[in-house]
mmCIF file of C-alpha atoms in Angstrom:
data_model
loop_
_atom_site.group_PDB
_atom_site.id
_atom_site.type_symbol
_atom_site.label_atom_id
_atom_site.label_comp_id
_atom_site.label_asym_id
_atom_site.label_seq_id
_atom_site.Cartn_x
_atom_site.Cartn_y
_atom_site.Cartn_z
ATOM 1 C CA MET A 1 -3.459 30.904 26.229
ATOM 2 C CA ASN A 2 0.054 30.458 27.573
ATOM 3 C CA ILE A 3 -0.071 27.014 29.230
ATOM 4 C CA LEU A 4 2.510 25.269 31.408
ATOM 5 C CA PHE A 5 2.150 21.474 31.250
ATOM 6 C CA VAL A 6 3.879 19.351 33.911
ATOM 7 C CA VAL A 7 3.904 15.650 33.032
ATOM 8 C CA PRO A 8 5.899 13.205 35.212
ATOM 9 C CA TYR A 9 6.574 10.843 32.300
ATOM 10 C CA THR A 10 7.127 11.221 28.580
ATOM 11 C CA PRO A 11 3.996 12.157 26.607
ATOM 12 C CA ASN A 12 4.037 9.820 23.596
ATOM 13 C CA LEU A 13 1.945 7.170 21.856
ATOM 14 C CA ILE A 14 2.062 5.068 25.043
ATOM 15 C CA ARG A 15 1.203 7.950 27.404
ATOM 16 C CA THR A 16 -1.484 8.923 24.962
ATOM 17 C CA ARG A 17 -3.626 11.273 27.077
ATOM 18 C CA PRO A 18 -1.096 14.061 27.749
ATOM 19 C CA TYR A 19 0.484 13.531 24.320
ATOM 20 C CA ASN A 20 -2.743 14.113 22.425
ATOM 21 C CA LEU A 21 -4.060 16.875 24.678
ATOM 22 C CA ILE A 22 -0.806 18.807 24.340
ATOM 23 C CA ARG A 23 -0.728 18.403 20.557
ATOM 24 C CA ALA A 24 -4.396 19.289 20.116
ATOM 25 C CA LEU A 25 -4.101 22.402 22.293
ATOM 26 C CA SER A 26 -1.015 23.475 20.361
ATOM 27 C CA GLN A 27 -2.860 22.975 17.069
ATOM 28 C CA ARG A 28 -5.652 25.159 18.449
ATOM 29 C CA GLY A 29 -3.177 28.024 18.783
ATOM 30 C CA HIS A 30 -2.124 27.809 22.424
ATOM 31 C CA ALA A 31 1.512 28.249 23.473
ATOM 32 C CA ILE A 32 2.598 25.130 25.373
ATOM 33 C CA THR A 33 5.621 24.923 27.674
ATOM 34 C CA LEU A 34 6.249 21.306 28.709
ATOM 35 C CA PHE A 35 8.220 20.153 31.750
ATOM 36 C CA THR A 36 8.670 16.391 31.778
ATOM 37 C CA LEU A 37 10.940 13.386 32.389
ATOM 38 C CA TYR A 38 12.340 10.590 30.235
ATOM 39 C CA THR A 39 13.765 7.190 31.158
ATOM 40 C CA ASN A 40 15.505 6.074 27.947
ATOM 41 C CA GLU A 41 16.814 7.277 24.600
ATOM 42 C CA GLN A 42 13.606 6.423 22.743
ATOM 43 C CA GLU A 43 11.598 8.653 25.068
ATOM 44 C CA LYS A 44 14.189 11.385 24.614
ATOM 45 C CA ALA A 45 13.745 11.074 20.845
ATOM 46 C CA ASP A 46 9.956 11.151 21.236
ATOM 47 C CA LEU A 47 10.264 14.432 23.128
ATOM 48 C CA ALA A 48 12.508 15.930 20.473
ATOM 49 C CA GLN A 49 9.816 15.219 17.894
ATOM 50 C CA LEU A 50 6.982 16.519 20.082
ATOM 51 C CA GLY A 51 9.007 19.620 20.905
ATOM 52 C CA GLN A 52 8.819 20.748 17.281
ATOM 53 C CA GLU A 53 5.130 21.524 17.876
ATOM 54 C CA LEU A 54 5.549 23.329 21.208
ATOM 55 C CA LYS A 55 6.853 26.642 22.490
ATOM 56 C CA HIS A 56 9.409 25.149 24.867
ATOM 57 C CA VAL A 57 10.328 21.752 26.351
ATOM 58 C CA VAL A 58 12.378 21.063 29.474
ATOM 59 C CA ALA A 59 13.082 17.345 29.889
ATOM 60 C CA LEU A 60 15.358 15.693 32.430
ATOM 61 C CA PRO A 61 16.318 12.025 32.842
ATOM 62 C CA LEU A 62 14.830 9.878 35.586
ATOM 63 C CA SER A 63 16.436 6.483 36.109
ATOM 64 C CA ARG A 64 14.561 3.440 37.333
ATOM 65 C CA TRP A 65 16.959 3.299 40.289
ATOM 66 C CA ARG A 66 16.075 6.863 41.207
ATOM 67 C CA SER A 67 12.363 6.014 41.135
ATOM 68 C CA LEU A 68 12.850 2.919 43.280
ATOM 69 C CA TRP A 69 14.963 4.901 45.735
ATOM 70 C CA ASN A 70 12.267 7.591 45.871
ATOM 71 C CA SER A 71 9.625 4.991 46.683
ATOM 72 C CA LEU A 72 11.732 3.199 49.290
ATOM 73 C CA GLY A 73 12.443 6.503 50.975
ATOM 74 C CA GLN A 74 8.710 7.119 51.202
ATOM 75 C CA LEU A 75 7.963 3.859 53.063
ATOM 76 C CA PRO A 76 8.240 5.359 56.585
ATOM 77 C CA GLY A 77 6.125 8.362 55.604
ATOM 78 C CA ALA A 78 2.416 8.895 55.136
ATOM 79 C CA GLU A 79 2.366 9.801 51.450
ATOM 80 C CA PRO A 80 1.715 7.084 48.839
ATOM 81 C CA LEU A 81 4.722 5.607 47.068
ATOM 82 C CA GLN A 82 3.133 6.757 43.795
ATOM 83 C CA SER A 83 3.576 10.390 44.789
ATOM 84 C CA ALA A 84 7.338 9.945 45.165
ATOM 85 C CA TYR A 85 8.008 7.634 42.209
ATOM 86 C CA CYS A 86 8.581 10.358 39.599
ATOM 87 C CA TRP A 87 10.121 12.990 41.859
ATOM 88 C CA GLN A 88 13.148 14.689 40.315
ATOM 89 C CA PRO A 89 14.400 17.611 42.467
ATOM 90 C CA ALA A 90 16.269 19.150 39.545
ATOM 91 C CA LEU A 91 13.053 19.395 37.529
ATOM 92 C CA ALA A 92 11.239 20.941 40.492
ATOM 93 C CA GLN A 93 14.023 23.503 40.858
ATOM 94 C CA GLN A 94 13.847 24.449 37.183
ATOM 95 C CA LEU A 95 10.078 24.803 37.477
ATOM 96 C CA THR A 96 10.254 27.136 40.456
ATOM 97 C CA ASP A 97 13.077 29.100 38.806
ATOM 98 C CA LEU A 98 10.906 29.548 35.713
ATOM 99 C CA VAL A 99 7.871 30.812 37.599
ATOM 100 C CA ALA A 100 10.069 33.149 39.661
ATOM 101 C CA TYR A 101 11.428 34.549 36.395
ATOM 102 C CA ALA A 102 7.863 34.901 35.118
ATOM 103 C CA GLN A 103 6.750 36.704 38.276
ATOM 104 C CA ASN A 104 9.397 39.340 37.628
ATOM 105 C CA GLY A 105 7.335 40.470 34.662
ATOM 106 C CA ARG A 106 9.163 38.823 31.764
ATOM 107 C CA PHE A 107 6.072 36.794 30.787
ATOM 108 C CA SER A 108 3.226 34.965 32.475
ATOM 109 C CA PHE A 109 1.339 31.701 32.305
ATOM 110 C CA ASP A 110 -2.428 31.783 32.074
ATOM 111 C CA ILE A 111 -2.834 28.333 33.588
ATOM 112 C CA ILE A 112 -0.747 25.378 34.812
ATOM 113 C CA HIS A 113 -1.768 21.786 34.058
ATOM 114 C CA VAL A 114 -0.317 18.987 36.238
ATOM 115 C CA GLU A 115 -0.709 15.361 35.177
ATOM 116 C CA HIS A 116 -1.432 12.367 37.447
ATOM 117 C CA LEU A 117 -0.868 11.591 41.110
ATOM 118 C CA ARG A 118 2.818 11.122 40.270
ATOM 119 C CA GLY A 119 3.010 14.763 39.228
ATOM 120 C CA VAL A 120 1.264 16.235 42.270
ATOM 121 C CA ARG A 121 4.487 17.065 44.128
ATOM 122 C CA TYR A 122 5.481 19.390 41.299
ATOM 123 C CA GLY A 123 2.072 21.038 41.544
ATOM 124 C CA LEU A 124 2.549 21.573 45.271
ATOM 125 C CA ALA A 125 5.962 23.141 44.646
ATOM 126 C CA LEU A 126 4.366 25.495 42.137
ATOM 127 C CA ARG A 127 1.545 26.335 44.536
ATOM 128 C CA GLN A 128 4.099 27.232 47.204
ATOM 129 C CA ALA A 129 6.042 29.406 44.774
ATOM 130 C CA LEU A 130 3.037 31.109 43.167
ATOM 131 C CA GLY A 131 0.322 31.120 45.779
ATOM 132 C CA THR A 132 -2.950 31.557 43.908
ATOM 133 C CA ALA A 133 -1.506 33.901 41.272
ATOM 134 C CA VAL A 134 -1.876 31.320 38.477
ATOM 135 C CA PRO A 135 -4.667 28.692 38.455
ATOM 136 C CA LEU A 136 -3.519 25.075 38.789
ATOM 137 C CA VAL A 137 -5.430 22.230 37.141
ATOM 138 C CA TRP A 138 -4.736 18.676 38.288
ATOM 139 C CA ASP A 139 -5.546 15.959 35.770
ATOM 140 C CA SER A 140 -5.716 13.013 38.142
ATOM 141 C CA VAL A 141 -6.647 10.845 35.103
ATOM 142 C CA ASP A 142 -7.913 8.000 37.322
ATOM 143 C CA CYS A 143 -8.934 7.913 40.961
ATOM 144 C CA ILE A 144 -5.939 5.838 42.036
ATOM 145 C CA SER A 145 -7.420 4.760 45.361
ATOM 146 C CA HIS A 146 -10.438 3.426 43.431
ATOM 147 C CA LEU A 147 -8.035 1.323 41.348
ATOM 148 C CA PHE A 148 -6.040 0.163 44.378
ATOM 149 C CA ARG A 149 -9.194 -0.839 46.248
ATOM 150 C CA GLN A 150 -10.017 -3.244 43.418
ATOM 151 C CA ALA A 151 -6.439 -4.442 42.920
ATOM 152 C CA SER A 152 -5.994 -5.190 46.624
ATOM 153 C CA GLN A 153 -8.717 -7.807 46.308
ATOM 154 C CA GLN A 154 -8.506 -9.016 42.712
ATOM 155 C CA SER A 155 -4.906 -8.778 41.500
ATOM 156 C CA SER A 156 -3.545 -12.154 40.402
ATOM 157 C CA SER A 157 -0.214 -11.248 42.027
ATOM 158 C CA LEU A 158 0.300 -11.724 45.770
ATOM 159 C CA PHE A 159 2.924 -8.970 45.669
ATOM 160 C CA GLY A 160 0.444 -6.694 43.885
ATOM 161 C CA ARG A 161 -2.240 -7.315 46.499
ATOM 162 C CA VAL A 162 0.199 -6.618 49.338
ATOM 163 C CA VAL A 163 1.512 -3.385 47.799
ATOM 164 C CA THR A 164 -1.923 -2.022 46.939
ATOM 165 C CA ARG A 165 -3.194 -2.815 50.443
ATOM 166 C CA LEU A 166 -0.251 -0.834 51.806
ATOM 167 C CA GLU A 167 -0.899 2.021 49.392
ATOM 168 C CA LEU A 168 -4.691 2.166 49.661
ATOM 169 C CA PRO A 169 -5.115 4.137 52.936
ATOM 170 C CA ARG A 170 -2.204 6.422 52.045
ATOM 171 C CA THR A 171 -3.651 7.119 48.615
ATOM 172 C CA GLN A 172 -7.167 7.749 49.903
ATOM 173 C CA ALA A 173 -5.895 10.305 52.410
ATOM 174 C CA TYR A 174 -3.569 11.918 49.864
ATOM 175 C CA GLU A 175 -6.211 12.271 47.154
ATOM 176 C CA GLN A 176 -8.538 13.846 49.698
ATOM 177 C CA GLN A 177 -5.824 16.325 50.706
ATOM 178 C CA MET A 178 -4.910 17.149 47.103
ATOM 179 C CA ALA A 179 -8.500 18.034 46.285
ATOM 180 C CA ALA A 180 -7.902 21.143 48.403
ATOM 181 C CA GLN A 181 -4.713 22.192 46.621
ATOM 182 C CA PHE A 182 -5.804 22.680 43.003
ATOM 183 C CA ASP A 183 -8.249 25.065 41.361
ATOM 184 C CA HIS A 184 -9.764 22.388 39.142
ATOM 185 C CA LEU A 185 -9.586 18.587 39.033
ATOM 186 C CA LEU A 186 -10.058 16.297 36.022
ATOM 187 C CA LEU A 187 -10.850 12.579 35.777
ATOM 188 C CA THR A 188 -11.499 10.390 32.753
ATOM 189 C CA SER A 189 -14.784 8.755 33.744
ATOM 190 C CA PRO A 190 -17.902 9.362 35.862
ATOM 191 C CA ALA A 191 -17.032 6.308 37.979
ATOM 192 C CA ASP A 192 -13.638 7.797 38.872
ATOM 193 C CA ARG A 193 -15.200 11.168 39.635
ATOM 194 C CA GLU A 194 -17.731 9.499 41.921
ATOM 195 C CA ALA A 195 -14.971 7.545 43.668
ATOM 196 C CA LEU A 196 -13.033 10.751 44.319
ATOM 197 C CA LEU A 197 -16.137 12.569 45.547
ATOM 198 C CA ASN A 198 -16.732 9.745 48.023
ATOM 199 C CA LEU A 199 -13.434 10.710 49.679
ATOM 200 C CA LEU A 200 -14.583 14.296 50.254
ATOM 201 C CA PRO A 201 -16.993 15.785 52.806
ATOM 202 C CA ALA A 202 -20.636 15.282 51.849
ATOM 203 C CA ASP A 203 -21.262 19.041 51.623
ATOM 204 C CA HIS A 204 -18.210 19.675 49.455
ATOM 205 C CA ALA A 205 -18.954 21.603 46.236
ATOM 206 C CA THR A 206 -18.379 19.629 43.036
ATOM 207 C CA ASP A 207 -18.327 22.211 40.224
ATOM 208 C CA HIS A 208 -14.530 22.234 40.154
ATOM 209 C CA ILE A 209 -14.283 18.455 39.538
ATOM 210 C CA SER A 210 -14.900 17.548 35.888
ATOM 211 C CA VAL A 211 -14.921 14.479 33.680
ATOM 212 C CA LEU A 212 -12.657 14.832 30.646
ATOM 213 C CA PRO A 213 -12.716 11.555 28.683
ATOM 214 C CA ASN A 214 -9.854 10.018 26.801
ATOM 215 C CA GLY A 215 -9.817 10.238 23.036
ATOM 216 C CA VAL A 216 -8.262 8.318 20.197
ATOM 217 C CA ASP A 217 -6.289 9.563 17.194
ATOM 218 C CA LEU A 218 -8.827 8.825 14.470
ATOM 219 C CA ASP A 219 -6.385 9.493 11.652
ATOM 220 C CA TYR A 220 -3.743 7.185 13.116
ATOM 221 C CA PHE A 221 -6.083 4.392 14.238
ATOM 222 C CA ARG A 222 -8.360 3.540 11.344
ATOM 223 C CA PRO A 223 -9.400 0.465 9.341
ATOM 224 C CA ALA A 224 -6.758 -0.779 6.934
ATOM 225 C CA ALA A 225 -7.825 0.055 3.396
ATOM 226 C CA GLY A 226 -8.412 -3.016 1.247
ATOM 227 C CA SER A 227 -6.923 -5.577 3.637
ATOM 228 C CA LYS A 228 -8.723 -8.699 4.824
ATOM 229 C CA ARG A 229 -8.916 -9.745 8.437
ATOM 230 C CA ALA A 230 -7.220 -12.912 9.587
ATOM 231 C CA PRO A 231 -9.614 -15.812 10.170
ATOM 232 C CA ALA A 232 -10.493 -16.668 13.771
ATOM 233 C CA THR A 233 -7.913 -14.380 15.414
ATOM 234 C CA ILE A 234 -8.442 -12.710 18.781
ATOM 235 C CA VAL A 235 -6.219 -9.836 19.922
ATOM 236 C CA ILE A 236 -5.730 -8.658 23.497
ATOM 237 C CA SER A 237 -3.524 -5.592 23.966
ATOM 238 C CA GLY A 238 -2.045 -3.305 26.595
ATOM 239 C CA LYS A 239 1.073 -2.713 28.641
ATOM 240 C CA MET A 240 1.762 -6.239 29.842
ATOM 241 C CA SER A 241 3.697 -5.259 32.957
ATOM 242 C CA TYR A 242 0.647 -3.444 34.365
ATOM 243 C CA HIS A 243 -0.991 -5.422 37.170
ATOM 244 C CA ALA A 244 -4.567 -5.101 35.878
ATOM 245 C CA ASN A 245 -3.497 -6.272 32.407
ATOM 246 C CA ILE A 246 -1.540 -9.219 33.812
ATOM 247 C CA THR A 247 -4.609 -10.289 35.774
ATOM 248 C CA MET A 248 -6.756 -9.763 32.665
ATOM 249 C CA VAL A 249 -4.580 -11.963 30.436
ATOM 250 C CA ARG A 250 -4.270 -14.747 32.978
ATOM 251 C CA HIS A 251 -8.033 -14.703 33.543
ATOM 252 C CA PHE A 252 -8.740 -14.728 29.804
ATOM 253 C CA VAL A 253 -6.369 -17.575 28.969
ATOM 254 C CA GLY A 254 -7.170 -19.632 32.042
ATOM 255 C CA GLN A 255 -10.927 -19.124 32.401
ATOM 256 C CA ILE A 256 -12.417 -17.982 29.081
ATOM 257 C CA MET A 257 -10.380 -19.374 26.200
ATOM 258 C CA PRO A 258 -10.727 -23.058 27.239
ATOM 259 C CA HIS A 259 -14.467 -22.720 26.456
ATOM 260 C CA VAL A 260 -13.592 -21.263 23.039
ATOM 261 C CA TRP A 261 -10.909 -23.809 22.184
ATOM 262 C CA ALA A 262 -13.198 -26.676 23.185
ATOM 263 C CA GLN A 263 -15.370 -25.791 20.178
ATOM 264 C CA ARG A 264 -12.891 -23.962 17.934
ATOM 265 C CA PRO A 265 -9.386 -25.322 18.628
ATOM 266 C CA GLU A 266 -7.927 -23.419 15.663
ATOM 267 C CA VAL A 267 -8.674 -19.952 17.109
ATOM 268 C CA GLN A 268 -5.488 -17.901 17.447
ATOM 269 C CA LEU A 269 -4.810 -15.551 20.352
ATOM 270 C CA GLN A 270 -2.372 -12.660 19.979
ATOM 271 C CA ILE A 271 -1.179 -10.980 23.194
ATOM 272 C CA VAL A 272 0.251 -7.633 22.100
ATOM 273 C CA GLY A 273 2.018 -5.190 24.398
ATOM 274 C CA LYS A 274 5.334 -4.195 25.907
ATOM 275 C CA ASP A 275 7.127 -5.810 28.840
ATOM 276 C CA PRO A 276 5.140 -9.033 29.326
ATOM 277 C CA ASP A 277 6.027 -10.672 32.621
ATOM 278 C CA ARG A 278 7.439 -14.198 32.780
ATOM 279 C CA GLN A 279 4.060 -15.880 33.204
ATOM 280 C CA ILE A 280 2.665 -14.158 30.131
ATOM 281 C CA GLN A 281 5.777 -14.973 28.097
ATOM 282 C CA GLU A 282 5.382 -18.648 28.978
ATOM 283 C CA LEU A 283 1.939 -18.673 27.357
ATOM 284 C CA ALA A 284 3.691 -18.521 23.980
ATOM 285 C CA SER A 285 4.547 -22.216 24.408
ATOM 286 C CA HIS A 286 0.992 -22.936 23.241
ATOM 287 C CA SER A 287 0.824 -23.237 19.452
ATOM 288 C CA VAL A 288 -2.291 -21.051 19.228
ATOM 289 C CA ILE A 289 -0.917 -18.203 21.377
ATOM 290 C CA THR A 290 1.477 -15.482 20.218
ATOM 291 C CA VAL A 291 3.115 -13.122 22.722
ATOM 292 C CA THR A 292 4.652 -10.241 20.788
ATOM 293 C CA GLY A 293 6.290 -8.109 23.465
ATOM 294 C CA THR A 294 7.049 -4.578 22.278
ATOM 295 C CA VAL A 295 5.911 -3.869 18.724
ATOM 296 C CA PRO A 296 6.793 -0.790 16.641
ATOM 297 C CA ASP A 297 3.174 -0.363 15.576
ATOM 298 C CA ILE A 298 0.098 -1.937 17.170
ATOM 299 C CA ARG A 299 -2.240 -0.998 14.336
ATOM 300 C CA PRO A 300 -1.644 -4.036 12.078
ATOM 301 C CA TYR A 301 -2.591 -6.358 14.933
ATOM 302 C CA LEU A 302 -5.839 -4.498 15.578
ATOM 303 C CA GLN A 303 -6.654 -4.092 11.898
ATOM 304 C CA GLN A 304 -6.232 -7.772 11.006
ATOM 305 C CA ALA A 305 -7.883 -9.309 14.086
ATOM 306 C CA THR A 306 -11.332 -10.855 13.865
ATOM 307 C CA VAL A 307 -12.179 -9.509 17.310
ATOM 308 C CA ALA A 308 -10.483 -7.541 20.100
ATOM 309 C CA VAL A 309 -11.110 -8.345 23.750
ATOM 310 C CA ALA A 310 -10.678 -6.389 26.980
ATOM 311 C CA PRO A 311 -11.830 -8.806 29.708
ATOM 312 C CA LEU A 312 -10.657 -6.642 32.607
ATOM 313 C CA THR A 313 -11.865 -7.831 35.984
ATOM 314 C CA TYR A 314 -10.895 -4.511 37.594
ATOM 315 C CA GLY A 315 -9.636 -1.141 36.460
ATOM 316 C CA ALA A 316 -10.130 2.610 36.462
ATOM 317 C CA GLY A 317 -10.676 5.278 33.855
ATOM 318 C CA ILE A 318 -11.235 4.717 30.147
ATOM 319 C CA GLN A 319 -9.372 1.844 28.503
ATOM 320 C CA ASN A 320 -7.451 3.180 25.506
ATOM 321 C CA LYS A 321 -7.091 -0.346 24.153
ATOM 322 C CA VAL A 322 -10.858 -0.437 23.563
ATOM 323 C CA LEU A 323 -10.971 2.977 21.864
ATOM 324 C CA GLU A 324 -8.079 2.026 19.574
ATOM 325 C CA ALA A 325 -9.714 -1.245 18.523
ATOM 326 C CA MET A 326 -13.033 0.486 17.863
ATOM 327 C CA ALA A 327 -11.265 3.168 15.816
ATOM 328 C CA CYS A 328 -9.842 0.363 13.651
ATOM 329 C CA ALA A 329 -13.420 -0.954 13.181
ATOM 330 C CA THR A 330 -12.479 -4.130 15.026
ATOM 331 C CA PRO A 331 -15.424 -5.593 16.962
ATOM 332 C CA VAL A 332 -14.881 -5.537 20.722
ATOM 333 C CA VAL A 333 -16.015 -7.855 23.503
ATOM 334 C CA THR A 334 -15.405 -6.521 26.995
ATOM 335 C CA THR A 335 -16.663 -6.568 30.583
ATOM 336 C CA PRO A 336 -19.051 -4.308 32.509
ATOM 337 C CA THR A 337 -16.006 -2.897 34.330
ATOM 338 C CA VAL A 338 -14.762 -1.389 31.063
ATOM 339 C CA ALA A 339 -18.175 -0.530 29.647
ATOM 340 C CA ALA A 340 -19.095 1.569 32.698
ATOM 341 C CA ALA A 341 -16.604 4.265 31.651
ATOM 342 C CA LEU A 342 -18.085 4.625 28.150
ATOM 343 C CA THR A 343 -21.324 5.996 26.736
ATOM 344 C CA ALA A 344 -21.342 3.355 23.999
ATOM 345 C CA VAL A 345 -24.446 1.186 23.618
ATOM 346 C CA ALA A 346 -24.070 -2.514 24.398
ATOM 347 C CA ASN A 347 -24.983 -4.916 21.569
ATOM 348 C CA ARG A 348 -24.755 -2.043 19.089
ATOM 349 C CA ASP A 349 -21.269 -0.599 19.554
ATOM 350 C CA PHE A 350 -19.683 -3.545 21.368
ATOM 351 C CA LEU A 351 -20.548 -6.729 23.241
ATOM 352 C CA ILE A 352 -20.430 -7.170 27.011
ATOM 353 C CA ALA A 353 -20.138 -10.286 29.145
ATOM 354 C CA GLN A 354 -19.053 -10.901 32.725
ATOM 355 C CA GLU A 355 -18.830 -14.638 33.433
ATOM 356 C CA PRO A 356 -16.224 -16.752 31.588
ATOM 357 C CA ALA A 357 -18.731 -19.069 29.896
ATOM 358 C CA GLY A 358 -20.883 -16.150 28.762
ATOM 359 C CA PHE A 359 -17.845 -14.252 27.490
ATOM 360 C CA ALA A 360 -16.767 -17.317 25.501
ATOM 361 C CA GLN A 361 -20.241 -17.676 23.991
ATOM 362 C CA ARG A 362 -20.117 -14.046 22.869
ATOM 363 C CA LEU A 363 -16.805 -14.741 21.168
ATOM 364 C CA LEU A 364 -17.945 -17.968 19.521
ATOM 365 C CA GLY A 365 -21.083 -16.333 18.180
ATOM 366 C CA LEU A 366 -19.073 -13.429 16.786
ATOM 367 C CA LEU A 367 -16.419 -15.661 15.222
ATOM 368 C CA ASP A 368 -19.179 -17.505 13.346
ATOM 369 C CA ASN A 369 -20.953 -14.361 12.134
ATOM 370 C CA PRO A 370 -19.020 -12.143 9.658
ATOM 371 C CA ALA A 371 -22.039 -9.868 9.213
ATOM 372 C CA GLN A 372 -22.146 -9.136 12.944
ATOM 373 C CA GLN A 373 -18.388 -8.547 12.913
ATOM 374 C CA ARG A 374 -18.791 -5.855 10.251
ATOM 375 C CA GLN A 375 -21.831 -4.326 11.952
ATOM 376 C CA LEU A 376 -20.134 -4.039 15.361
ATOM 377 C CA GLY A 377 -16.895 -2.799 13.828
ATOM 378 C CA GLN A 378 -18.617 -0.036 11.875
ATOM 379 C CA ALA A 379 -20.748 0.977 14.861
ATOM 380 C CA GLY A 380 -17.685 1.099 17.099
ATOM 381 C CA ARG A 381 -15.885 3.352 14.636
ATOM 382 C CA ARG A 382 -18.888 5.698 14.485
ATOM 383 C CA TYR A 383 -19.020 5.798 18.281
ATOM 384 C CA VAL A 384 -15.410 6.913 18.762
ATOM 385 C CA GLU A 385 -15.749 9.433 15.945
ATOM 386 C CA SER A 386 -18.688 10.995 17.800
ATOM 387 C CA HIS A 387 -17.469 10.774 21.399
ATOM 388 C CA HIS A 388 -13.670 10.394 21.536
ATOM 389 C CA ASN A 389 -12.242 12.866 19.045
ATOM 390 C CA TRP A 390 -9.165 14.518 20.591
ATOM 391 C CA GLN A 391 -9.899 17.885 18.995
ATOM 392 C CA ALA A 392 -13.368 17.958 20.551
ATOM 393 C CA ILE A 393 -11.948 16.885 23.917
ATOM 394 C CA ALA A 394 -9.278 19.595 23.687
ATOM 395 C CA ALA A 395 -12.080 22.109 23.117
ATOM 396 C CA GLN A 396 -13.742 20.873 26.332
ATOM 397 C CA LEU A 397 -10.454 21.305 28.193
ATOM 398 C CA GLU A 398 -10.024 24.766 26.724
ATOM 399 C CA ALA A 399 -13.445 25.728 28.111
ATOM 400 C CA ILE A 400 -12.523 24.338 31.550
ATOM 401 C CA TYR A 401 -9.326 26.414 31.503
ATOM 402 C CA GLN A 402 -11.261 29.553 30.635
ATOM 403 C CA GLN A 403 -13.857 28.910 33.340
ATOM 404 C CA THR A 404 -11.121 28.236 35.890
ATOM 405 C CA ILE A 405 -9.273 31.425 34.975
ATOM 406 C CA SER A 406 -12.488 33.428 35.320
ATOM 407 C CA HIS A 407 -13.061 31.785 38.749
ATOM 408 C CA ARG A 408 -16.387 30.384 37.639
ATOM 409 C CA TYR A 409 -15.342 27.014 39.040
ATOM 410 C CA THR A 410 -13.034 28.111 41.838
ATOM 411 C CA ASN A 411 -12.277 25.326 44.301
ATOM 412 C CA PRO A 412 -14.028 26.424 47.525
ATOM 413 C CA LEU A 413 -11.401 24.659 49.648
ATOM 414 C CA LEU A 414 -8.729 27.059 48.371
ATOM 415 C CA THR A 415 -10.577 30.036 49.815
ATOM 416 C CA ALA A 416 -11.880 28.388 52.986
#
């Protein structure tokens, strides 16, 4: 197939979903044209490397100031700020120019794939230019209003709660409207699909809304051969400027780890991820806490840790941090919020706890039991091998494309 991918941020090892889907589809013989944005020289370099595997890449810069200006300009309107954040008129113009050129018979796309709520505006521009001539697939990834509903109540940041309360009604209305603009919709988890369906009329058909899970690069994330794990070391990872991760870290350090340190004061905590906010950086003043900031490679931290934790109190979609730890055969302790998006079996593939004291007891028991550490780590690795292989997920996406092209799953709202 000849596929046009529109991604409103750089597909790379941080934006792992579009990065791996694009690469896997290319490896399966599809011709990929990528339209995307970059914000710094590293992202530009990432795109140059990715472009070696693709048919064509068009990438334009998007400054932080431009994104902030876009969002501020959206305040008086009805659309969510998210929808404006990654808007770059020059990229939209190049997109519409390309499809106009294609319509003149030079070539054609079989399908167009638009990533995230932040990319929807580009999809709408393409819909206006093309009509229904080429099917459009929207990978929403998460149901953003589902995330904002939780964040508006549980975020540890007052600013975060205020912004998400402002965004919530806008995002709910916008997601409902966008469900009528694309031929097929994708989400990463059943919970996100259900949340999106709850925004739609009760009699609305659902065949055109699919779950496509996240995967993990099983060759890249794997146990370190021959190396020993550090004693009594807990790792918590993620983008540390993201509101759900900030809340997670503060909850873990403030509510869970005191129970652990009361019995095992030597236990080390490593907080690994880019752009930690000031409050997270200040945690490094404790002798048993390391805050790394950006690291060139997260794998050594996962591979040497005794246990990885993902104590999210709210979230949406599948947590890549959990898949990556499991791929490294690192035992994982997480919350029901995270577990709900996975088909893994609790107490076999990972451990689950909700309340701080119970979470701490899970950790203490695991820290004292090397045999259980190995058992959980090996089971977690087997789970991601079976359920989160990017090549298998790309094959699922390929089938969705083919069904969409054949109109088997045509969105009924497009023809109403």
